[in-house]
Coordinates of N, CA and C in Angstrom, one line a residue:
M638 N 0.5 10.5 -8.2 CA 1.1 11.8 -8.0 C 1.9 11.8 -6.7
A639 N 3.1 12.5 -6.7 CA 3.9 12.7 -5.6 C 3.5 13.9 -4.8
V640 N 3.3 13.8 -3.5 CA 2.9 14.9 -2.7 C 4.0 15.4 -1.7
R641 N 4.2 16.7 -1.7 CA 5.2 17.3 -0.8 C 4.6 17.3 0.6
H642 N 5.4 17.0 1.6 CA 4.8 16.9 3.0 C 5.9 17.1 4.0
Q643 N 5.6 17.4 5.3 CA 6.6 17.5 6.3 C 6.0 17.1 7.7
Y644 N 6.9 16.7 8.6 CA 6.5 16.3 9.9 C 6.9 17.4 10.9
E645 N 6.0 18.1 11.4 CA 6.3 19.4 12.2 C 7.2 20.2 11.3
N646 N 8.5 20.5 11.6 CA 9.3 21.3 10.7 C 10.4 20.4 10.0
S647 N 10.2 19.1 10.0 CA 11.2 18.2 9.4 C 10.7 17.8 8.1
N648 N 11.7 17.8 7.1 CA 11.4 17.3 5.8 C 11.6 15.8 5.6
D649 N 12.2 15.2 6.7 CA 12.5 13.8 6.7 C 11.3 12.9 7.0
I650 N 10.3 13.0 6.1 CA 9.0 12.3 6.4 C 9.2 10.8 6.4
G651 N 10.2 10.2 5.7 CA 10.5 8.8 5.7 C 11.0 8.3 7.1
V652 N 11.4 9.2 8.0 CA 11.8 8.8 9.3 C 10.5 8.5 10.2
F653 N 9.4 9.3 9.8 CA 8.2 9.2 10.7 C 7.0 8.5 10.0
A654 N 7.3 7.8 8.9 CA 6.2 7.1 8.2 C 6.7 5.9 7.5
K655 N 5.9 4.8 7.4 CA 6.2 3.6 6.6 C 5.0 3.3 5.7
L656 N 5.3 3.3 4.4 CA 4.2 3.1 3.4 C 4.4 1.9 2.6
T657 N 3.4 1.0 2.5 CA 3.4 -0.2 1.7 C 2.1 -0.2 0.9
N658 N 2.0 -1.3 0.1 CA 0.8 -1.5 -0.7 C -0.5 -1.9 0.1
S659 N -0.2 -2.3 1.4 CA -1.4 -2.8 2.1 C -1.6 -2.1 3.4
Y660 N -0.7 -1.2 3.8 CA -0.9 -0.4 5.0 C 0.1 0.8 5.1
C661 N -0.2 1.8 5.9 CA 0.7 2.9 6.2 C 0.8 3.1 7.7
L662 N 2.0 3.2 8.2 CA 2.2 3.5 9.6 C 2.7 5.0 9.7
T663 N 2.2 5.8 10.6 CA 2.6 7.1 10.8 C 2.9 7.3 12.3
A664 N 3.8 8.3 12.6 CA 4.2 8.5 14.0 C 3.1 9.2 14.8
M665 N 3.0 8.8 16.0 CA 2.1 9.5 17.0 C 2.6 10.8 17.3
G666 N 1.8 11.7 17.9 CA 2.3 13.0 18.2 C 2.4 13.9 17.0
G667 N 3.0 15.0 17.1 CA 3.0 15.9 16.0 C 1.7 16.5 15.7
S668 N 1.5 17.2 14.6 CA 0.3 17.9 14.3 C -0.6 16.8 13.6
E669 N -1.9 17.1 13.7 CA -2.9 16.2 13.0 C -2.8 16.3 11.5
N670 N -2.2 17.4 11.0 CA -2.0 17.6 9.6 C -1.1 16.5 8.9
F671 N -0.1 16.0 9.7 CA 0.8 15.0 9.1 C 0.0 13.7 8.8
Y672 N -0.9 13.3 9.7 CA -1.7 12.2 9.5 C -2.8 12.4 8.4
S673 N -3.4 13.6 8.4 CA -4.5 13.9 7.5 C -4.1 13.9 6.1
V674 N -2.8 14.3 5.7 CA -2.4 14.2 4.4 C -2.3 12.8 3.8
F675 N -1.8 11.9 4.7 CA -1.8 10.5 4.3 C -3.3 10.0 4.2
Q676 N -4.1 10.4 5.1 CA -5.5 10.0 5.2 C -6.2 10.4 3.8
D677 N -6.0 11.6 3.4 CA -6.7 12.1 2.2 C -6.3 11.3 1.0
E678 N -5.0 10.9 0.9 CA -4.5 10.3 -0.3 C -4.7 8.8 -0.3
L679 N -4.7 8.1 0.9 CA -4.7 6.7 1.0 C -5.9 6.0 1.6
A680 N -6.7 6.7 2.4 CA -7.7 6.1 3.2 C -8.7 5.2 2.5
S681 N -8.9 5.5 1.2 CA -9.9 4.7 0.5 C -9.3 3.4 0.1
D682 N -8.0 3.2 0.1 CA -7.3 2.0 -0.3 C -6.7 1.1 0.8
I683 N -6.1 1.8 1.8 CA -5.4 1.0 2.8 C -5.6 1.7 4.2
P684 N -5.4 0.9 5.3 CA -5.5 1.5 6.6 C -4.3 2.3 7.0
I685 N -4.5 3.4 7.7 CA -3.4 4.3 8.1 C -3.4 4.2 9.6
V686 N -2.2 3.8 10.2 CA -2.1 3.4 11.6 C -1.2 4.4 12.3
K687 N -1.7 5.1 13.3 CA -0.8 6.0 14.2 C -0.2 5.1 15.2
T688 N 1.1 5.1 15.4 CA 1.8 4.3 16.4 C 3.1 4.9 16.8
S689 N 3.7 4.3 17.8 CA 5.1 4.6 18.1 C 5.9 3.3 18.1
I690 N 7.2 3.3 18.0 CA 8.0 2.1 18.1 C 9.0 2.3 19.2
A691 N 9.0 1.4 20.2 CA 9.9 1.5 21.3 C 9.8 2.8 22.0
G692 N 8.6 3.4 22.0 CA 8.4 4.7 22.6 C 8.9 5.9 21.8
T693 N 9.4 5.7 20.6 CA 9.9 6.7 19.8 C 8.9 7.0 18.6
R694 N 9.2 8.1 17.9 CA 8.4 8.4 16.7 C 9.0 7.9 15.4
L695 N 10.1 7.2 15.6 CA 10.9 6.9 14.4 C 10.4 5.6 13.7
V696 N 9.1 5.7 13.3 CA 8.4 4.6 12.7 C 9.0 4.1 11.5
G697 N 9.4 5.0 10.6 CA 10.0 4.6 9.3 C 11.4 4.0 9.4
R698 N 12.2 4.4 10.4 CA 13.5 3.9 10.5 C 13.6 2.6 11.3
M699 N 12.7 2.4 12.1 CA 12.8 1.2 13.0 C 12.1 0.0 12.5
T700 N 11.3 0.1 11.4 CA 10.5 -1.0 10.9 C 10.8 -1.2 9.4
V701 N 10.5 -2.4 8.9 CA 10.6 -2.7 7.5 C 9.4 -3.6 7.2
G702 N 8.8 -3.3 6.0 CA 7.6 -4.2 5.6 C 7.2 -4.0 4.2
N703 N 6.3 -4.9 3.8 CA 5.7 -4.8 2.4 C 4.3 -5.3 2.6
K704 N 3.6 -5.7 1.5 CA 2.2 -6.0 1.6 C 2.0 -7.4 2.3
H705 N 3.1 -8.2 2.4 CA 3.0 -9.5 3.0 C 3.2 -9.5 4.5
G706 N 4.0 -8.6 5.0 CA 4.4 -8.6 6.4 C 5.0 -7.3 6.9
L707 N 5.3 -7.3 8.2 CA 5.9 -6.1 8.9 C 6.9 -6.7 9.9
L708 N 8.1 -6.2 9.9 CA 9.1 -6.6 10.9 C 9.3 -5.5 11.9
L709 N 9.3 -5.8 13.2 CA 9.5 -4.8 14.2 C 10.8 -5.1 15.0
P710 N 11.5 -4.1 15.5 CA 12.6 -4.4 16.4 C 12.3 -5.1 17.7
S711 N 13.2 -5.8 18.3 CA 12.9 -6.5 19.6 C 12.6 -5.5 20.7
S712 N 13.0 -4.2 20.5 CA 12.7 -3.2 21.6 C 11.3 -2.7 21.6
V713 N 10.4 -3.1 20.6 CA 9.1 -2.6 20.5 C 8.3 -3.1 21.7
G714 N 7.4 -2.2 22.2 CA 6.6 -2.6 23.4 C 5.5 -3.6 23.1
D715 N 5.0 -4.4 24.0 CA 3.9 -5.3 23.8 C 2.7 -4.6 23.4
Q716 N 2.3 -3.5 24.0 CA 1.1 -2.8 23.6 C 1.2 -2.2 22.2
E717 N 2.4 -1.7 21.9 CA 2.6 -1.2 20.5 C 2.4 -2.3 19.5
A718 N 3.1 -3.4 19.7 CA 3.0 -4.6 18.8 C 1.5 -5.0 18.7
L719 N 0.8 -5.1 19.8 CA -0.6 -5.5 19.7 C -1.5 -4.5 19.0
H720 N -1.2 -3.2 19.2 CA -2.0 -2.2 18.5 C -1.8 -2.3 17.0
I721 N -0.5 -2.5 16.6 CA -0.2 -2.6 15.2 C -0.9 -3.8 14.6
R722 N -0.7 -5.0 15.3 CA -1.3 -6.2 14.8 C -2.8 -6.1 14.6
N723 N -3.5 -5.5 15.5 CA -4.9 -5.3 15.5 C -5.4 -4.3 14.4
S724 N -4.5 -3.4 14.0 CA -4.9 -2.4 13.0 C -4.6 -2.8 11.6
L725 N -3.8 -3.8 11.4 CA -3.4 -4.2 10.0 C -4.3 -5.3 9.5
P726 N -4.4 -5.4 8.1 CA -5.2 -6.5 7.6 C -4.7 -7.9 8.1
D727 N -5.6 -8.8 8.1 CA -5.3 -10.1 8.7 C -4.2 -10.9 7.9
E728 N -4.1 -10.6 6.6 CA -3.1 -11.4 5.8 C -1.7 -10.8 6.0
V729 N -1.6 -9.7 6.7 CA -0.2 -9.1 6.9 C 0.4 -9.8 8.2
I730 N 1.5 -10.4 8.1 CA 2.2 -11.1 9.2 C 3.1 -10.0 9.9
V731 N 2.9 -9.9 11.2 CA 3.7 -9.0 12.0 C 4.6 -9.8 12.9
Q732 N 5.9 -9.5 12.9 CA 6.9 -10.3 13.7 C 8.0 -9.4 14.2
R733 N 8.3 -9.7 15.5 CA 9.5 -9.1 16.1 C 10.8 -9.7 15.6
V734 N 11.9 -9.0 15.5 CA 13.2 -9.5 15.1 C 14.2 -9.1 16.1
D735 N 14.9 -10.1 16.6 CA 16.0 -9.9 17.6 C 17.3 -9.7 16.8
E736 N 17.5 -8.5 16.4 CA 18.6 -8.2 15.5 C 19.5 -7.1 16.2
R737 N 20.8 -7.3 16.1 CA 21.7 -6.3 16.7 C 21.6 -4.9 16.0
L738 N 21.5 -5.0 14.7 CA 21.3 -3.7 14.0 C 19.8 -3.4 14.0
S739 N 19.3 -2.8 15.1 CA 17.9 -2.7 15.4 C 17.1 -1.7 14.6
A740 N 17.8 -0.7 13.9 CA 17.1 0.2 13.1 C 16.8 -0.4 11.7
L741 N 15.8 -1.3 11.7 CA 15.6 -2.2 10.5 C 15.4 -1.4 9.2
G742 N 14.7 -0.3 9.3 CA 14.5 0.5 8.1 C 15.7 1.1 7.5
N743 N 16.8 1.3 8.3 CA 18.1 1.7 7.7 C 18.9 0.6 7.1
C744 N 18.6 -0.6 7.6 CA 19.5 -1.8 7.2 C 18.8 -2.6 6.1
I745 N 17.5 -2.5 5.9 CA 16.8 -3.3 4.9 C 15.9 -2.5 4.1
S746 N 15.9 -2.7 2.8 CA 14.9 -2.1 1.9 C 14.3 -3.1 1.0
C747 N 13.0 -3.0 0.8 CA 12.3 -4.1 0.1 C 11.1 -3.5 -0.7
N748 N 10.7 -4.3 -1.7 CA 9.3 -4.2 -2.3 C 8.6 -5.5 -2.0
D749 N 7.6 -5.8 -2.8 CA 6.8 -7.0 -2.5 C 7.5 -8.3 -3.0
Y750 N 8.7 -8.2 -3.7 CA 9.3 -9.4 -4.3 C 10.8 -9.5 -3.9
V751 N 11.5 -8.4 -3.7 CA 12.9 -8.5 -3.4 C 13.3 -7.6 -2.2
A752 N 14.3 -8.0 -1.4 CA 14.8 -7.2 -0.4 C 16.3 -7.1 -0.5
L753 N 16.9 -5.9 -0.2 CA 18.3 -5.7 -0.1 C 18.6 -5.5 1.4
I754 N 19.6 -6.2 1.9 CA 19.9 -6.1 3.3 C 21.4 -5.7 3.5
H755 N 21.7 -5.1 4.7 CA 23.0 -4.7 5.2 C 23.9 -6.0 5.2
P756 N 25.1 -5.9 4.7 CA 26.0 -7.1 4.7 C 26.2 -7.8 6.0
D757 N 26.1 -7.1 7.1 CA 26.4 -7.6 8.5 C 25.1 -8.1 9.2
V758 N 24.0 -8.1 8.6 CA 22.7 -8.6 9.2 C 22.9 -10.1 9.5
D759 N 22.4 -10.6 10.7 CA 22.4 -12.0 11.0 C 21.8 -12.9 10.0
E760 N 22.2 -14.1 9.9 CA 21.6 -15.1 8.9 C 20.2 -15.4 9.3
E761 N 20.0 -15.5 10.7 CA 18.6 -15.7 11.2 C 17.6 -14.7 10.7
T762 N 18.1 -13.4 10.8 CA 17.3 -12.3 10.4 C 17.0 -12.4 8.9
E763 N 18.0 -12.7 8.1 CA 17.9 -12.9 6.7 C 16.8 -13.9 6.4
E764 N 16.7 -15.0 7.1 CA 15.7 -16.0 6.9 C 14.3 -15.5 7.2
I765 N 14.2 -14.7 8.3 CA 13.0 -14.1 8.8 C 12.5 -13.2 7.7
V766 N 13.4 -12.3 7.2 CA 13.0 -11.4 6.1 C 12.4 -12.2 4.9
A767 N 13.1 -13.2 4.5 CA 12.6 -14.0 3.4 C 11.3 -14.7 3.6
D768 N 11.1 -15.2 4.8 CA 9.8 -15.9 5.2 C 8.6 -15.0 5.4
V769 N 8.8 -14.0 6.3 CA 7.7 -13.1 6.6 C 7.3 -12.2 5.5
L770 N 8.3 -11.6 4.8 CA 8.0 -10.7 3.8 C 7.8 -11.3 2.4
G771 N 8.1 -12.6 2.3 CA 7.9 -13.4 1.1 C 8.8 -12.8 -0.1
V772 N 10.1 -12.6 0.2 CA 10.9 -11.9 -0.8 C 12.2 -12.7 -1.0
E773 N 12.9 -12.5 -2.2 CA 14.2 -12.9 -2.4 C 15.2 -11.9 -1.7
V774 N 16.2 -12.4 -1.0 CA 17.0 -11.5 -0.2 C 18.5 -11.4 -0.8
F775 N 19.0 -10.2 -0.9 CA 20.4 -10.0 -1.4 C 21.1 -9.1 -0.4
R776 N 22.3 -9.5 0.0 CA 23.2 -8.7 0.8 C 23.9 -7.7 -0.2
Q777 N 23.8 -6.4 0.0 CA 24.2 -5.4 -1.0 C 24.8 -4.2 -0.3
T778 N 25.5 -3.4 -1.0 CA 25.8 -2.0 -0.6 C 25.3 -1.1 -1.7
I779 N 25.1 0.2 -1.4 CA 24.7 1.2 -2.4 C 25.7 2.3 -2.4
A780 N 26.4 2.5 -3.5 CA 27.5 3.5 -3.6 C 28.5 3.4 -2.5
G781 N 28.8 2.2 -2.1 CA 29.7 1.9 -1.0 C 29.2 2.0 0.4
N782 N 27.9 2.4 0.5 CA 27.2 2.5 1.8 C 26.5 1.2 2.2
T783 N 26.8 0.7 3.4 CA 26.2 -0.5 3.9 C 24.7 -0.3 4.3
L784 N 24.4 0.9 4.7 CA 23.0 1.2 5.1 C 22.0 1.3 3.9
V785 N 21.8 0.1 3.3 CA 21.0 0.1 2.1 C 19.6 0.6 2.3
G786 N 19.0 0.5 3.5 CA 17.7 1.0 3.7 C 17.6 2.5 3.7
S787 N 18.7 3.2 4.0 CA 18.8 4.7 4.0 C 18.9 5.3 2.6
Y788 N 19.7 4.6 1.8 CA 20.1 5.2 0.5 C 19.4 4.8 -0.7
C789 N 18.2 4.1 -0.5 CA 17.3 3.8 -1.7 C 15.9 3.7 -1.3
T790 N 15.0 4.0 -2.2 CA 13.6 3.7 -2.0 C 13.1 3.1 -3.3
F791 N 12.4 1.9 -3.2 CA 11.9 1.4 -4.5 C 10.6 0.7 -4.2
S792 N 9.7 0.7 -5.2 CA 8.4 0.0 -5.2 C 8.5 -1.1 -6.2
N793 N 7.3 -1.7 -6.5 CA 7.2 -2.7 -7.6 C 7.3 -2.1 -9.0
R794 N 7.3 -0.8 -9.1 CA 7.3 -0.1 -10.4 C 8.6 0.6 -10.7
G795 N 9.4 1.0 -9.7 CA 10.7 1.7 -10.0 C 11.3 2.1 -8.7
G796 N 12.5 2.8 -8.8 CA 13.1 3.2 -7.5 C 14.2 4.2 -7.8
I797 N 14.6 4.9 -6.6 CA 15.6 5.9 -6.6 C 16.7 5.4 -5.7
V798 N 18.0 5.6 -6.1 CA 19.1 5.2 -5.3 C 20.1 6.4 -5.1
H799 N 21.1 6.3 -4.2 CA 22.1 7.3 -3.9 C 22.6 7.9 -5.2
P800 N 22.8 9.3 -5.2 CA 23.2 9.9 -6.5 C 24.6 9.5 -7.0
L801 N 25.5 9.0 -6.1 CA 26.8 8.6 -6.5 C 26.9 7.1 -7.0
T802 N 25.8 6.5 -7.1 CA 25.8 5.1 -7.6 C 26.3 5.1 -9.0
T803 N 27.3 4.2 -9.3 CA 27.8 4.1 -10.7 C 26.8 3.4 -11.6
I804 N 27.0 3.7 -12.9 CA 26.1 3.1 -13.9 C 26.1 1.5 -13.8
Q805 N 27.3 1.0 -13.6 CA 27.5 -0.5 -13.4 C 26.7 -1.0 -12.2
D806 N 26.8 -0.3 -11.1 CA 26.0 -0.7 -9.9 C 24.5 -0.6 -10.1
L807 N 24.2 0.5 -10.8 CA 22.8 0.8 -11.1 C 22.2 -0.4 -11.9
D808 N 22.9 -0.8 -12.9 CA 22.5 -1.9 -13.8 C 22.3 -3.2 -13.0
E809 N 23.3 -3.4 -12.1 CA 23.3 -4.6 -11.3 C 22.1 -4.7 -10.3
L810 N 21.9 -3.5 -9.7 CA 20.8 -3.4 -8.7 C 19.4 -3.5 -9.5
S811 N 19.4 -2.9 -10.6 CA 18.1 -3.0 -11.4 C 17.8 -4.4 -11.9
S812 N 18.8 -5.2 -12.2 CA 18.6 -6.6 -12.6 C 18.2 -7.4 -11.4
L813 N 18.8 -7.1 -10.2 CA 18.4 -7.9 -9.0 C 17.0 -7.6 -8.7
L814 N 16.6 -6.3 -8.7 CA 15.2 -5.9 -8.3 C 14.2 -6.1 -9.4
Q815 N 14.6 -6.2 -10.6 CA 13.7 -6.3 -11.8 C 12.8 -5.1 -11.9
V816 N 13.3 -3.9 -11.5 CA 12.5 -2.6 -11.7 C 13.5 -1.6 -12.2
P817 N 13.1 -0.6 -13.0 CA 13.9 0.5 -13.4 C 14.4 1.3 -12.3
L818 N 15.7 1.7 -12.3 CA 16.2 2.6 -11.2 C 16.9 3.8 -11.7
V819 N 16.9 4.9 -10.9 CA 17.6 6.1 -11.3 C 18.4 6.6 -10.1
A820 N 19.6 7.2 -10.3 CA 20.3 7.8 -9.2 C 19.8 9.2 -9.1
G821 N 19.4 9.6 -7.9 CA 18.9 10.9 -7.7 C 18.9 11.4 -6.2
T822 N 18.2 12.5 -6.0 CA 18.2 13.1 -4.7 C 16.8 13.5 -4.3
V823 N 16.6 13.8 -3.0 CA 15.3 14.4 -2.6 C 15.7 15.6 -1.7
N824 N 14.6 16.4 -1.3 CA 14.8 17.5 -0.4 C 16.0 18.4 -0.8
R825 N 16.0 18.9 -2.0 CA 17.0 19.8 -2.5 C 18.4 19.3 -2.4
G826 N 18.7 18.1 -2.8 CA 20.0 17.6 -2.9 C 20.4 16.6 -1.8
S827 N 19.5 16.1 -1.0 CA 19.8 15.1 0.1 C 20.0 13.8 -0.6
D828 N 21.1 13.1 -0.2 CA 21.3 11.7 -0.7 C 20.7 10.6 0.2
V829 N 20.2 11.0 1.3 CA 19.5 10.0 2.2 C 18.1 9.9 1.7
I830 N 17.9 9.1 0.6 CA 16.7 9.0 -0.1 C 15.5 8.6 0.7
S831 N 15.6 7.5 1.5 CA 14.5 7.0 2.2 C 14.0 7.8 3.4
A832 N 14.9 8.7 3.8 CA 14.5 9.7 4.9 C 13.5 10.7 4.3
G833 N 13.7 11.1 3.0 CA 12.9 12.1 2.5 C 11.8 11.7 1.5
L834 N 11.6 10.4 1.4 CA 10.7 9.9 0.4 C 10.1 8.5 0.8
V835 N 8.8 8.4 0.8 CA 8.1 7.1 1.0 C 7.2 6.9 -0.2
A836 N 7.1 5.7 -0.7 CA 6.3 5.4 -1.9 C 5.8 4.0 -1.9
N837 N 4.6 3.8 -2.6 CA 4.1 2.5 -2.9 C 3.8 2.5 -4.4
D838 N 2.9 1.6 -4.9 CA 2.7 1.5 -6.3 C 1.9 2.6 -6.9
W839 N 1.2 3.3 -6.1 CA 0.3 4.4 -6.7 C 0.5 5.8 -6.0
A840 N 1.2 5.8 -4.9 CA 1.4 7.1 -4.2 C 2.8 7.3 -3.7
A841 N 3.2 8.6 -3.6 CA 4.5 8.9 -3.1 C 4.4 10.2 -2.3
F842 N 5.2 10.3 -1.2 CA 5.2 11.5 -0.4 C 6.7 11.8 -0.2
C843 N 7.0 13.1 -0.4 CA 8.4 13.5 -0.2 C 8.5 14.8 0.6
G844 N 9.7 15.2 1.1 CA 9.8 16.3 1.9 C 9.5 17.6 1.2
F845 N 9.1 18.6 2.0 CA 8.7 20.0 1.5 C 9.8 20.6 0.6
D846 N 11.1 20.4 0.9 CA 12.2 21.0 0.2 C 12.5 20.4 -1.2
T847 N 11.8 19.3 -1.5 CA 12.0 18.6 -2.8 C 11.7 19.6 -3.9
T848 N 12.7 19.7 -4.8 CA 12.5 20.6 -5.9 C 11.6 20.1 -7.0
S849 N 11.1 20.9 -7.9 CA 10.2 20.4 -9.0 C 10.9 19.4 -9.9
T850 N 12.2 19.6 -10.1 CA 13.0 18.6 -10.9 C 13.0 17.3 -10.2
E851 N 13.4 17.3 -8.9 CA 13.4 16.0 -8.2 C 12.0 15.4 -8.2
L852 N 11.0 16.2 -8.0 CA 9.6 15.7 -8.0 C 9.2 15.0 -9.4
Q853 N 9.7 15.6 -10.4 CA 9.4 15.1 -11.8 C 10.1 13.7 -11.9
V854 N 11.4 13.6 -11.4 CA 12.1 12.4 -11.5 C 11.4 11.3 -10.7
I855 N 10.9 11.7 -9.5 CA 10.2 10.7 -8.7 C 8.9 10.2 -9.4
E856 N 8.2 11.1 -9.9 CA 6.9 10.8 -10.6 C 7.2 9.9 -11.8
N857 N 8.2 10.2 -12.5 CA 8.6 9.4 -13.8 C 9.0 8.0 -13.4
I858 N 10.0 7.9 -12.5 CA 10.6 6.5 -12.2 C 9.6 5.6 -11.5
F859 N 8.7 6.2 -10.6 CA 7.7 5.4 -9.9 C 6.4 5.3 -10.8
K860 N 6.4 5.9 -12.0 CA 5.3 5.7 -12.9 C 4.0 6.2 -12.3
M861 N 4.0 7.3 -11.6 CA 2.9 7.8 -10.9 C 1.7 8.2 -11.8
K862 N 2.0 8.8 -12.9 CA 1.0 9.2 -13.9 C 0.2 8.0 -14.4
D863 N 1.0 6.9 -14.7 CA 0.3 5.6 -15.2 C -0.6 5.1 -14.1
A864 N 0.0 5.1 -12.8 CA -0.8 4.5 -11.7 C -2.1 5.3 -11.5
K865 N -2.0 6.6 -11.6 CA -3.2 7.4 -11.4 C -4.3 7.1 -12.5
S866 N -3.8 7.0 -13.8 CA -4.7 6.8 -14.9 C -5.3 5.4 -14.8
S867 N -4.5 4.4 -14.4 CA -5.0 3.0 -14.4 C -6.0 2.9 -13.3
S868 N -5.8 3.6 -12.1 CA -6.8 3.5 -11.0 C -8.1 4.2 -11.4
A869 N -8.0 5.3 -12.2 CA -9.1 6.0 -12.7 C -9.9 5.1 -13.7
V870 N -9.2 4.4 -14.5 CA -9.9 3.5 -15.5 C -10.6 2.4 -14.7
A871 N -10.0 1.9 -13.7 CA -10.5 0.8 -12.8 C -11.8 1.3 -12.2
N872 N -11.8 2.5 -11.6 CA -12.9 3.1 -11.0 C -14.1 3.3 -11.9
L873 N -13.7 3.8 -13.1 CA -14.7 4.0 -14.2 C -15.4 2.7 -14.6
R874 N -14.5 1.6 -14.7 CA -15.0 0.3 -15.1 C -16.0 -0.2 -14.1
T875 N -15.6 0.0 -12.8 CA -16.5 -0.5 -11.7 C -17.8 0.2 -11.7
S876 N -17.8 1.5 -11.9 CA -19.1 2.3 -11.9 C -19.9 1.9 -13.1
L877 N -19.3 1.6 -14.2 CA -20.1 1.2 -15.4 C -20.7 -0.1 -15.2
V878 N -20.0 -1.0 -14.6 CA -20.6 -2.4 -14.3 C -21.7 -2.2 -13.3
D879 N -21.6 -1.4 -12.3 CA -22.6 -1.2 -11.3 C -23.9 -0.6 -12.0
A880 N -23.6 0.3 -12.9 CA -24.8 1.0 -13.6 C -25.5 0.0 -14.5
L881 N -24.7 -0.9 -15.2 CA -25.3 -1.9 -16.1 C -26.1 -3.0 -15.3
V882 N -25.6 -3.3 -14.1 CA -26.2 -4.3 -13.3 C -27.5 -3.7 -12.7

């Protein structure tokens, strides 16, 4: 299920949070309510880590990650990097990246298998993305925008891209990513998709202004109803096995 949420009075929750299948980062500061909504939905499955990046709250825009790893900008503090490293599961690789385009979340978008990157990202960074995140990397634009991280959000189940993406581009991106895609908006018509939406394979959070139509599109393309029912079946199976044993 997709949950409407906001950070203080901002609907751009993707600026202040980073969600993957093995961890969730949220911004320090702000009200406890921002953290607790993620806690309620995710705490039974993955760790939720309060942190800052380079002294800012822009956790979602400054980092990029998936279940395999997390990339941090070179400006991140030693204490911040240590805190994140100690809070994440052991199998998640955390690495700093010395990249000129330091808002990594705006320039790179990925799931657990494929990453789209800004055409001007360094080759060295491209290699680090491939190695640390364990993904295939493609240099791409979305609807003519080079900031691929800002204008799409996708998981291993589906994704949403900029509303002006042509059908031809949509087909090309979908075949690269091997997931179904739809052109859409969040927060009542905003085309900056990843600022208003964070998602993994079973949960999604979007800004408070997101309309019911946008919410329905999000739930359908990310297959949220399937995810919820499959996790319910898994839980039921586990409890039945426990009862039989």
